[in-house]
Amino acid sequence: MSFRISRRLAVPLSTVAVASLALTACGGGTTKSNTANDAGSAPSSTSSAAADPNAPLKEGLKIAYLPKQLNNPYTDVEVGGGKVAVGELKGEYKLVGPNDASASSQVSYINTLIQQTQDVIVVAANDPNAVCPSLNQARKAGIKVVSFDSDASKNCRDAFINQATTQGIGESLVKMASELAGGSGEIAVLSATPNATNQNSWIEVMKTELKKPENAKLKLVKVAYGNDDDQKSFTEAQGLLQSFPNLKVIVSPTTVGIAAASRYISASNYKGKVAITGLGLPNQMRKFVKDGTVKKFALWNPADIGYLAAYAGAALKSGQITGAEGEKFKAGKLGEYTVGADGEIVLGPPTEFTAANIDKFDF
Amino acid sequence: MSAETAVESRTAGLTARFANWNVAIIAVTIIVLIVAAATVENFGTSQNFGFLVLDLLPIALVALPMTLVIVTGEIDLSVASTLGLCSAVMGSLWNSNQPIETIIPLCLLLGAVLGAVNGFFVTVLGLPSLAVTIGTLALYRGLAFVVLGDSAVADFPVQYTDWVTGNIAGTSIPNVLLIIVVLAIVFGVLLHATPIGRAVFAVGASEQAARFAGVRPGRLKFWLYVVSGLVSGLAGILWTLRYSSARADNGAGLELAVVAAVLLGGVSIFGGKGALPGVIAGVVLLASLQNALRLSDVSNEALNVVTGVLLIVSVLAPNLANAVRSSVQRRRHRTTNPL
């Protein structure tokens, strides 16, 4: 009996083994190096028609927002701006998204949006590649794809709304850190998820900036990850202060991270000794600026990103632009924008918030 | 009455009693599909069918061996971590320029080995499977991060990723449906029409009795864990190709969806009862409900609530039905036999 069991169970096992051997035998050996040219061979622009800058903006467009995850205060402000713009455009606004910021959970939402025949999908990609096949399916179905906040691979979207240039943000983060550290000392970064495209590119710029002679005395001791989770960020901030007793500045280029770290520092005896800066929401940071924990931090206006994305999507769908470099379109109250290289549309330079100006901002 | 017939009649009795739920869940699934196709816009399209199949693919695959494991009275919570580790290894091997035709069988082998580790702890050392597989859930996921770290590998060959997301030429039947159907038939026949299947039920009903009947429960369970790991490895490969993204966190949390679908399909968490058609209906029911609710713009929160309520009902309903039935029988027994 016992022998029979193992032998019978071995049948599916060996079937799979034989099947995979067969695959090995007939394939010529597909490796990373000999497929390198295939990867990302999808068309970079689906539209072959030329842009008509004078085409009228279509009304009644169905514009759907798919942020990294729902119930995130920063995201709420971004898509709030989108909702306003879609209203101005007399379109139909929709917001969908996963509760977790995992790489693959966005795909089912994109599929649903394809089924619902949206005109524009505005997406912040959790993983630039995992969403690609379905975004390209959407584009084949005539949907215009605008990425914002965190870009999808450039061969699977029509345009990317960039908050500010990566270079500009990286520079501004190092500049603030240097001012707060008095020009020398240990600094640490508290980032979001290790795969967040935007976070990683800012950190890269920061590293380059820190190599410059004027920043020679600043030392980046660690990049920690709080996963854009309040408690994880809080614990990571705690950990940084314990591991590096000489730490002078924590730079957190994420709204969840900077708020959690500020909360920890404001209630600990590190207050006044360790500075915190980065990218944050004025409404979340107001009390830490008022109580002196945070001297300065920066951000663009997130509502404007969602707003600009809706206008870019509408301009794409109406044929005013195709996503090619140099095309111009009007974005309501924000004025005229020009499409940059690779379909990138830059919102503008970040704003620095201090005790002097923070009360002018409500978001 | 010999031990073997005792086990057999008990198994038969349990199966018969259980058939009700199995039929019920299949009926409910069919009703939900019909209602959704009739009322939810775009649900019944062939494109949506493709999306639906891709969404339920990993759950359906892993649920097959999980059914057998749970019927023996054990559990395997490490499946999603096995999937993640296989995905991470796949990415790392691809990065080191190995041919994909070698990577795929290696990942399947890895899955089987990871399953064998579970099997070893459960059957040779006799540790409780819940504890062992919670341990390997953390261990395998941890190893996945050791292997690939926080990076993602994306540039898998287009012919492979296209095959996984594509349809059988000239039809709107997704390629991966073939894999699901073939494996479902293999596992269905194995469980319901072979001595191994009878041994699985016997071990779940009473390990002691099964042993008297000549079954070696340890060996049986060991191989079930190997198969569970192997199929999880396969799910990891398909997951990676579907999303063109090998990551250490792939499939995180999937074990709960799988266990949920299996229980919803009428398999008793205490072992000994269950049928594969019900499990497949359970998987389809969960996936199509989610799909239909999403298409109707129901919020995530409401979606979670619906899924949660379904699961509680699925665990409660058979037990409640049994309790009611036995109390009725007892009362009847009392009235006919006053003694």
XYZ file of C-alpha atoms in Angstrom:
702
model
C 0.000 0.000 0.000
C 2.614 2.441 1.047
C 4.743 1.792 -1.999
C 1.714 2.224 -4.168
C 0.954 5.581 -2.660
C 4.337 7.041 -3.307
C 4.436 5.613 -6.787
C 1.025 7.007 -7.643
C 1.879 10.384 -6.261
C 5.028 10.331 -8.280
C 2.946 10.391 -11.472
C 2.033 14.104 -11.444
C 5.547 14.892 -10.260
C 7.204 13.069 -13.083
C 4.717 14.431 -15.619
C 5.730 17.943 -14.711
C 9.394 17.001 -14.733
C 9.104 15.421 -18.181
C 7.151 18.399 -19.489
C 9.756 20.823 -18.282
C 12.550 18.700 -19.724
C 10.727 18.732 -23.037
C 10.577 22.519 -22.834
C 14.295 22.632 -22.155
C 14.999 20.362 -25.069
C 13.002 22.221 -27.684
C 13.881 25.745 -26.579
C 17.194 27.001 -27.869
C 18.022 28.497 -24.484
C 16.380 31.871 -23.909
C 18.587 33.953 -21.648
C 18.478 37.516 -20.429
C 21.294 38.551 -22.728
C 19.822 37.148 -25.923
C 16.400 38.638 -25.280
C 17.688 42.004 -24.094
C 16.472 43.659 -27.272
C 12.996 42.195 -27.034
C 12.240 43.570 -23.592
C 10.069 46.627 -23.720
C 9.606 46.411 -27.445
C 6.032 47.628 -27.145
C 5.332 50.785 -29.113
C 6.229 53.941 -27.231
C 3.280 55.758 -28.715
C 0.148 54.114 -30.034
C -0.993 57.120 -31.954
C 0.407 57.620 -35.404
C -1.820 60.631 -36.068
C -0.213 64.038 -35.727
C -1.265 66.306 -32.885
C -3.767 69.051 -33.679
C -3.197 71.829 -31.132
C -6.458 73.478 -32.163
C -8.656 70.440 -31.670
C -11.500 71.230 -29.252
C -11.349 69.571 -25.800
C -13.897 66.753 -25.769
C -16.666 66.917 -23.178
C -18.088 63.983 -21.238
C -14.765 62.121 -21.066
C -14.618 59.249 -18.597
C -11.449 59.857 -16.600
C -10.480 57.281 -13.960
C -7.819 57.683 -11.268
C -5.897 54.654 -10.037
C -3.495 55.759 -7.267
C -0.960 53.474 -5.573
C -3.417 52.769 -2.819
C -6.575 54.304 -1.428
C -6.978 55.928 1.968
C -3.641 57.701 1.860
C -3.943 61.398 2.792
C -1.506 62.530 0.113
C -3.279 60.521 -2.565
C -6.613 61.939 -1.459
C -5.382 65.478 -2.140
C -3.938 64.499 -5.533
C -7.093 62.853 -6.788
C -9.117 65.682 -5.226
C -7.408 68.034 -7.679
C -8.221 65.576 -10.429
C -11.876 65.598 -9.468
C -11.975 69.398 -9.730
C -10.375 69.323 -13.174
C -12.678 66.579 -14.452
C -15.583 68.759 -13.266
C -14.224 71.730 -15.227
C -13.828 69.481 -18.259
C -17.450 68.321 -17.842
C -16.262 64.730 -17.706
C -17.071 61.693 -15.555
C -14.680 61.248 -12.637
C -13.959 57.862 -11.109
C -11.570 56.735 -8.375
C -10.549 53.096 -7.868
C -7.583 51.428 -6.250
C -6.267 48.718 -3.976
C -5.993 48.997 -0.202
C -2.441 47.720 -0.252
C 0.388 49.161 -2.289
C 1.533 45.801 -3.645
C 2.957 45.439 -7.119
C 0.335 43.296 -8.726
C -2.895 44.387 -7.033
C -3.370 47.282 -9.455
C -3.662 45.007 -12.465
C -7.208 43.794 -11.764
C -8.294 47.418 -11.426
C -6.822 48.319 -14.796
C -8.615 45.331 -16.313
C -11.887 46.517 -14.787
C -11.362 50.012 -16.201
C -10.769 48.528 -19.658
C -14.063 46.672 -19.342
C -15.814 49.885 -18.354
C -14.437 51.609 -21.481
C -12.918 54.618 -19.762
C -11.400 57.327 -21.951
C -8.423 58.123 -19.742
C -6.671 56.184 -16.960
C -4.532 58.264 -14.617
C -2.297 55.829 -12.756
C 0.453 55.947 -10.126
C 2.284 52.673 -10.687
C 3.253 50.523 -7.710
C 5.613 48.594 -9.953
C 6.558 50.166 -13.269
C 6.601 46.811 -15.090
C 3.897 44.732 -13.437
C 1.210 47.107 -14.705
C 2.646 47.305 -18.210
C 0.891 44.459 -20.051
C -2.535 45.583 -18.875
C -1.853 49.280 -19.494
C -0.873 48.429 -23.049
C -4.056 46.403 -23.380
C -5.924 49.532 -22.282
C -4.112 51.640 -24.874
C -4.949 49.126 -27.569
C -8.582 49.622 -26.562
C -8.201 53.359 -27.222
C -7.747 54.471 -23.606
C -5.160 57.192 -22.997
C -2.845 56.406 -20.086
C -1.351 59.207 -18.007
C 0.946 58.231 -15.153
C 1.501 60.522 -12.203
C 3.391 60.457 -8.931
C 5.226 57.194 -9.680
C 5.825 56.491 -13.339
C 5.029 53.308 -15.225
C 7.578 52.141 -17.802
C 7.600 54.714 -20.539
C 6.581 52.225 -23.228
C 3.207 51.654 -21.590
C 1.851 55.139 -20.944
C 1.171 58.177 -23.106
C 2.349 60.878 -20.711
C 3.847 61.225 -17.246
C 2.997 64.078 -14.906
C 6.140 64.739 -12.917
C 5.751 66.755 -9.685
C 9.061 68.430 -10.237
C 12.221 67.307 -11.903
C 13.976 64.530 -10.087
C 17.102 66.660 -10.125
C 15.275 69.626 -8.585
C 13.848 67.590 -5.719
C 17.098 65.791 -4.955
C 18.956 69.094 -4.879
C 16.367 70.762 -2.695
C 16.419 67.847 -0.202
C 20.218 68.058 0.128
C 20.083 71.849 0.372
C 17.559 71.732 3.234
C 19.520 68.979 4.995
C 22.750 70.929 4.693
C 21.166 74.114 6.089
C 19.641 72.240 9.014
C 22.877 70.351 9.773
C 24.889 73.535 9.630
C 26.904 72.208 6.730
C 28.389 69.113 8.360
C 27.414 65.924 10.161
C 25.523 62.670 9.760
C 22.246 62.545 7.883
C 19.890 59.631 7.180
C 17.061 59.060 4.728
C 13.706 57.582 5.708
C 12.108 56.520 2.430
C 8.857 54.794 1.483
C 8.967 51.382 -0.213
C 12.270 50.149 -1.610
C 10.675 49.891 -5.061
C 9.084 53.315 -5.258
C 10.413 54.703 -8.521
C 10.232 58.353 -7.476
C 11.818 57.879 -4.045
C 14.722 55.932 -5.468
C 15.517 58.446 -8.177
C 15.525 61.327 -5.645
C 17.839 59.361 -3.387
C 20.160 58.763 -6.339
C 20.312 62.513 -7.013
C 20.928 63.139 -3.310
C 23.880 60.746 -3.383
C 25.345 62.553 -6.394
C 24.802 65.940 -4.738
C 26.505 64.737 -1.561
C 29.628 63.893 -3.540
C 30.056 67.580 -4.447
C 32.846 69.425 -2.565
C 30.459 71.856 -0.821
C 28.654 68.881 0.769
C 31.839 66.958 1.653
C 31.213 67.252 5.378
C 27.718 65.750 5.156
C 27.655 61.985 5.576
C 24.678 59.848 4.524
C 24.733 57.022 7.083
C 21.663 55.026 6.104
C 18.608 54.783 3.868
C 15.785 53.251 5.912
C 12.398 52.158 4.562
C 9.107 52.798 6.337
C 7.006 51.275 3.515
C 4.703 54.316 3.618
C 3.230 52.754 6.720
C 2.839 55.023 9.730
C 3.937 52.549 12.401
C 6.777 51.080 10.367
C 8.055 54.600 9.632
C 7.754 55.530 13.318
C 9.793 52.449 14.329
C 12.362 53.051 11.596
C 12.837 56.659 12.781
C 13.312 55.365 16.322
C 15.822 52.812 15.027
C 17.832 55.455 13.144
C 18.203 57.613 16.238
C 19.296 54.664 18.337
C 21.794 53.319 15.792
C 23.354 56.692 14.994
C 23.740 58.782 18.162
C 25.432 61.589 16.194
C 22.672 61.860 13.635
C 21.850 65.489 12.851
C 19.117 65.330 10.210
C 16.556 62.811 9.025
C 15.439 63.459 5.451
C 12.132 61.794 4.699
C 10.997 62.320 1.111
C 7.565 60.826 1.817
C 4.576 62.390 3.544
C 3.869 59.324 5.680
C 7.515 59.026 6.754
C 8.106 62.682 7.609
C 4.935 62.879 9.699
C 5.721 59.682 11.619
C 9.330 60.702 12.241
C 8.238 64.188 13.362
C 5.717 62.675 15.738
C 8.415 60.535 17.295
C 10.976 63.342 17.594
C 8.502 65.902 18.912
C 7.680 63.608 21.834
C 11.237 62.470 22.579
C 14.321 64.123 24.024
C 15.799 64.279 20.539
C 13.581 67.288 19.949
C 15.744 70.277 19.149
C 18.822 68.074 18.687
C 17.846 66.155 15.592
C 16.270 68.024 12.712
C 13.759 66.530 10.340
C 12.994 67.614 6.838
C 11.822 66.171 3.548
C 8.587 66.214 1.616
C 5.362 66.610 3.581
C 1.810 67.912 3.557
C 1.368 71.313 5.231
C -1.789 70.194 7.051
C -0.058 67.137 8.502
C 3.123 69.018 9.370
C 1.605 72.243 10.686
C 1.739 71.321 14.362
C 5.351 70.102 14.124
C 6.362 73.352 12.441
C 4.522 75.336 15.136
C 6.099 73.395 18.001
C 9.567 73.805 16.512
C 10.289 70.143 15.680
C 10.439 70.915 11.981
C 12.094 74.081 10.678
C 11.451 73.555 6.984
C 10.236 71.013 4.491
C 9.133 71.114 0.889
C 6.454 69.933 -1.498
C 4.674 70.754 -4.669
C 0.939 71.215 -4.556
C -0.362 67.641 -4.935
C -3.819 68.807 -5.939
C -2.204 70.451 -8.960
C -0.722 67.109 -10.053
C -4.112 65.440 -10.217
C -5.479 68.580 -11.869
C -2.750 68.671 -14.508
C -3.129 64.914 -15.158
C -6.818 65.328 -16.028
C -6.054 68.137 -18.499
C -3.188 66.163 -20.032
C -5.474 63.131 -20.392
C -8.215 65.212 -21.975
C -5.713 66.861 -24.346
C -4.443 63.416 -25.360
C -7.915 61.992 -25.900
C -9.004 65.081 -27.833
C -5.982 64.846 -30.118
C -4.409 68.158 -29.035
C -1.266 66.289 -28.081
C 0.097 62.786 -28.710
C 2.724 62.748 -25.981
C 5.576 63.752 -28.270
C 8.231 66.208 -27.104
C 7.519 69.885 -27.693
C 3.723 69.687 -27.945
C 1.845 72.334 -25.970
C -1.548 72.288 -24.250
C -3.502 74.466 -21.816
C -4.228 73.142 -18.318
C -7.010 75.352 -16.989
C -5.916 77.600 -14.111
C -2.326 76.269 -14.294
C -1.726 77.747 -17.728
C 0.220 76.329 -20.618
C 2.454 73.270 -20.423
C 4.947 71.743 -22.824
C 5.511 68.006 -23.149
C 9.130 67.136 -22.416
C 11.280 64.189 -23.462
C 9.647 60.749 -23.120
C 6.200 62.279 -22.623
C 7.176 63.888 -19.332
C 5.225 66.939 -18.203
C 6.789 68.774 -15.247
C 4.468 70.583 -12.835
C 7.084 73.028 -11.509
C 9.682 73.535 -8.756
C 8.823 72.424 -5.197
C 7.776 74.986 -2.594
C 9.579 75.247 0.756
C 7.318 75.513 3.789
C 8.434 77.247 6.997
C 6.711 78.707 10.062
C 6.477 81.954 8.095
C 4.435 80.701 5.157
C 2.794 77.409 6.171
C -0.533 78.990 7.084
C -1.010 80.066 3.487
C -1.447 76.450 2.405
C -4.398 74.236 3.105
C -3.860 70.703 1.829
C -16.523 -5.594 10.961
C -12.932 -5.129 9.887
C -11.169 -1.861 10.419
C -11.016 -1.217 6.714
C -14.760 -1.493 6.160
C -15.339 0.644 9.247
C -13.186 3.368 7.765
C -14.760 2.945 4.408
C -18.346 3.110 5.617
C -17.503 6.110 7.741
C -15.873 7.839 4.814
C -18.813 6.994 2.610
C -21.229 8.331 5.207
C -19.322 11.547 5.597
C -18.994 12.000 1.869
C -22.698 11.479 1.373
C -23.598 13.932 4.127
C -21.132 16.340 2.665
C -22.425 16.076 -0.886
C -25.199 18.511 0.019
C -22.823 21.416 0.541
C -20.837 20.474 -2.498
C -23.933 20.591 -4.699
C -25.103 23.764 -2.969
C -21.867 25.646 -3.574
C -21.785 24.632 -7.233
C -25.393 25.772 -7.611
C -24.673 29.083 -5.867
C -21.658 29.637 -8.112
C -23.674 28.997 -11.256
C -26.436 31.315 -10.037
C -23.923 34.061 -9.236
C -22.356 33.688 -12.682
C -25.721 33.889 -14.418
C -26.926 36.835 -12.333
C -23.630 38.680 -12.803
C -23.648 38.071 -16.555
C -27.212 39.344 -16.767
C -26.951 42.363 -14.467
C -23.334 43.525 -14.377
C -22.302 45.433 -17.452
C -19.245 43.933 -19.187
C -19.112 40.872 -16.894
C -20.059 38.415 -19.607
C -17.527 39.559 -22.195
C -14.810 37.222 -23.421
C -12.192 39.773 -22.450
C -13.463 39.832 -18.890
C -13.472 36.038 -18.884
C -9.766 36.178 -19.696
C -9.114 38.641 -16.870
C -11.150 36.520 -14.484
C -9.183 33.368 -15.311
C -5.865 35.181 -14.857
C -7.030 36.564 -11.524
C -8.066 33.182 -10.190
C -5.106 31.298 -11.678
C -2.769 31.213 -8.646
C -5.591 30.552 -6.171
C -7.060 27.784 -8.319
C -3.717 26.027 -8.762
C -2.622 26.133 -5.145
C -6.119 25.218 -3.915
C -5.898 21.811 -5.648
C -3.133 20.254 -3.514
C -4.305 22.319 -0.533
C -7.634 20.467 -0.714
C -5.875 17.130 -0.343
C -3.693 18.437 2.475
C -6.683 19.816 4.387
C -8.711 16.641 3.814
C -5.947 14.696 5.589
C -6.490 17.052 8.531
C -3.314 19.076 7.997
C -2.701 22.524 6.501
C -0.016 24.226 4.413
C 0.225 27.955 5.088
C 3.616 28.296 3.416
C 2.234 28.139 -0.149
C 2.317 31.884 -0.835
C 5.840 32.183 0.534
C 6.903 29.217 -1.599
C 5.405 31.079 -4.572
C 7.348 34.213 -3.590
C 10.637 32.374 -3.083
C 10.307 30.590 -6.431
C 9.563 33.939 -8.064
C 12.589 35.529 -6.418
C 14.865 32.645 -7.433
C 13.483 32.820 -10.948
C 14.361 36.532 -11.124
C 17.784 36.024 -9.653
C 18.646 33.149 -12.032
C 17.383 35.199 -14.958
C 19.604 38.076 -13.867
C 22.550 35.707 -13.796
C 21.838 34.942 -17.447
C 20.543 31.374 -17.144
C 18.238 30.188 -19.940
C 14.571 30.360 -18.949
C 14.186 26.741 -20.111
C 16.518 25.702 -17.307
C 15.113 28.145 -14.768
C 11.538 26.864 -15.016
C 12.276 23.209 -14.134
C 14.683 24.363 -11.420
C 11.968 26.503 -9.852
C 9.535 23.582 -9.962
C 12.156 21.423 -8.286
C 12.749 24.119 -5.692
C 9.019 24.224 -4.951
C 8.999 20.451 -4.436
C 12.020 20.660 -2.129
C 10.396 23.427 -0.068
C 7.314 21.231 0.204
C 9.486 18.285 1.242
C 10.929 20.396 4.058
C 7.399 20.980 5.366
C 6.640 17.300 4.901
C 9.765 16.310 6.812
C 8.912 18.432 9.831
C 5.277 17.349 9.862
C 5.652 13.630 9.235
C 9.138 12.635 10.379
C 9.380 14.917 13.391
C 5.625 14.752 13.987
C 5.218 18.498 14.550
C 1.808 20.158 14.076
C 1.461 21.355 10.489
C -0.076 24.684 11.511
C 3.047 25.569 13.507
C 5.477 24.168 10.931
C 3.951 25.960 7.973
C 3.539 29.266 9.822
C 7.247 28.931 10.485
C 8.130 28.198 6.871
C 5.701 30.949 5.768
C 8.047 33.408 7.468
C 11.222 31.499 6.602
C 10.573 31.141 2.858
C 9.465 34.757 2.537
C 12.573 35.804 4.387
C 14.748 33.714 2.059
C 12.997 35.307 -0.909
C 14.158 38.719 0.292
C 17.647 37.311 0.866
C 17.722 36.054 -2.728
C 16.331 39.066 -4.553
C 16.307 41.776 -1.917
C 13.996 44.649 -2.649
C 14.613 44.731 -6.352
C 12.306 43.553 -9.101
C 13.292 41.675 -12.245
C 11.088 42.561 -15.176
C 12.621 41.730 -18.528
C 11.409 38.164 -19.032
C 11.163 36.935 -22.633
C 8.091 38.270 -24.377
C 7.096 34.922 -25.895
C 6.729 33.475 -22.383
C 4.931 36.427 -20.794
C 2.657 36.675 -23.837
C 1.806 32.999 -23.590
C 0.699 33.353 -19.976
C -1.488 36.405 -20.625
C -2.611 35.256 -24.061
C -5.388 33.147 -25.521
C -5.361 29.870 -27.393
C -4.868 30.864 -31.024
C -8.117 31.814 -32.707
C -10.234 31.575 -29.552
C -10.921 33.683 -26.500
C -9.902 30.865 -24.164
C -6.898 31.877 -22.052
C -3.878 29.587 -22.401
C -3.528 29.208 -18.661
C -7.039 27.776 -18.436
C -5.535 24.629 -19.987
C -3.156 24.292 -17.055
C -5.974 24.764 -14.550
C -8.228 22.242 -16.297
C -5.526 19.589 -16.688
C -4.384 19.873 -13.082
C -7.970 19.969 -11.809
C -8.676 16.713 -13.643
C -5.455 15.120 -12.357
C -6.215 16.081 -8.764
C -9.927 15.281 -9.097
C -9.210 11.767 -10.338
C -6.482 11.335 -7.750
C -8.761 12.305 -4.872
C -12.019 10.712 -5.963
C -11.085 7.680 -8.049
C -7.857 6.197 -6.768
C -6.691 4.313 -3.669
C -4.601 7.353 -2.800
C -7.738 9.470 -2.665
C -9.430 6.918 -0.422
C -6.345 6.898 1.766
C -6.468 10.712 1.961
C -10.071 10.623 3.202
C -9.318 7.742 5.547
C -6.381 9.536 7.145
C -8.499 12.660 7.557
C -11.366 10.746 9.126
C -9.214 8.777 11.503
C -5.495 8.398 11.222
C -5.536 5.462 13.630
C -8.167 3.582 11.655
C -6.418 4.370 8.385
C -3.203 2.946 9.777
C -5.036 -0.278 10.705
C -6.357 -0.375 7.162
C -2.807 -0.444 5.849
C -2.311 3.202 4.949
C 0.945 4.860 5.961
C -0.279 8.344 6.857
C 3.209 9.793 7.264
C 4.340 8.833 3.806
C 1.063 9.998 2.276
C 1.264 13.382 3.943
C 4.916 13.824 3.064
C 4.159 13.438 -0.641
C 1.143 15.731 -0.392
C 3.422 18.467 0.964
C 5.888 17.844 -1.860
C 3.084 18.193 -4.412
C 1.764 21.295 -2.650
C 5.230 22.873 -2.867
C 5.617 21.840 -6.499
C 2.308 23.397 -7.512
C 3.114 26.545 -5.515
C 6.366 26.732 -7.448
C 4.430 26.461 -10.701
C 2.092 29.204 -9.486
C 5.178 31.323 -8.717
C 6.491 30.893 -12.251
C 3.136 31.766 -13.819
C 2.703 34.737 -11.449
C 6.130 36.082 -12.411
C 5.427 35.715 -16.128
C 1.915 37.133 -15.873
C 3.070 40.358 -14.244
C 6.522 40.307 -15.915
C 7.800 41.007 -12.448
C 9.835 38.705 -10.208
C 9.712 40.063 -6.691
C 10.247 38.681 -3.233
C 6.834 39.953 -2.120
C 4.890 38.276 -4.915
C 1.776 36.482 -3.741
C 1.981 37.835 -0.188
C -1.209 36.915 1.661
C -2.334 34.467 -1.004
C -2.411 31.564 1.479
C -5.457 33.063 3.154
C -7.346 33.394 -0.129
C -6.505 29.771 -0.938
C -7.574 28.387 2.426
C -10.683 30.548 2.173
C -11.591 29.177 -1.245
C -11.004 25.596 -0.100
C -13.214 26.015 2.964
C -15.853 27.814 0.936
C -15.716 24.837 -1.410
C -16.922 22.695 1.455
C -13.727 21.070 2.709
C -13.802 20.580 6.463
C -10.958 22.301 8.262
C -10.981 19.282 10.619
C -10.198 16.890 7.775
C -11.913 13.871 6.303
C -14.547 15.724 4.281
C -14.546 17.568 1.010
C -14.742 17.255 -2.727
C -12.746 18.903 -5.478
C -15.653 20.120 -7.655
C -16.862 22.125 -4.665
C -13.426 23.665 -4.191
C -13.244 24.704 -7.823
C -16.701 26.217 -7.483
C -15.456 28.000 -4.354
C -12.511 29.496 -6.223
C -14.721 30.588 -9.124
C -17.336 31.992 -6.744
C -14.839 34.121 -4.806
C -13.109 35.390 -7.929
C -16.239 36.161 -9.918
C -17.912 37.893 -6.964
C -14.859 40.123 -6.590
C -14.752 40.763 -10.319
C -18.469 41.534 -10.555
C -18.476 43.795 -7.497
C -15.464 45.680 -8.806
C -17.144 46.153 -12.184
C -20.165 47.555 -10.327
C -17.855 50.063 -8.589
C -18.360 48.620 -5.120
C -15.725 49.954 -2.728
C -12.848 47.829 -1.477
C -14.205 47.929 2.043
C -17.582 46.530 0.982
C -15.758 43.949 -1.110
C -13.750 42.772 1.889
C -16.872 42.610 4.003
C -18.650 40.470 1.411
C -15.704 38.078 1.170
C -15.381 37.867 4.943
C -19.059 37.161 5.479
C -18.983 34.474 2.772
C -16.115 32.727 4.485
C -17.670 32.782 7.913
C -20.878 31.426 6.425
C -18.958 28.724 4.607
C -17.264 27.540 7.769
C -20.379 27.864 9.903
C -23.026 26.517 7.555
C -21.901 22.875 7.281
C -21.282 22.693 11.024
C -24.616 24.293 11.834
C -26.358 21.955 9.407
C -24.679 18.979 11.063
C -25.578 20.182 14.541
C -29.216 20.708 13.577
C -29.362 17.328 11.843
C -27.882 15.429 14.764
C -30.119 17.139 17.296
C -33.144 16.253 15.165
C -31.920 12.685 14.937
C -31.380 12.511 18.678
C -34.892 13.772 19.341
C -36.325 11.311 16.857
C -34.289 8.566 18.463
C -35.655 9.523 21.865
C -39.296 9.532 20.739
C -39.061 6.171 18.987
C -36.987 4.519 21.717
C -38.195 5.844 25.062
C -35.455 3.857 26.799
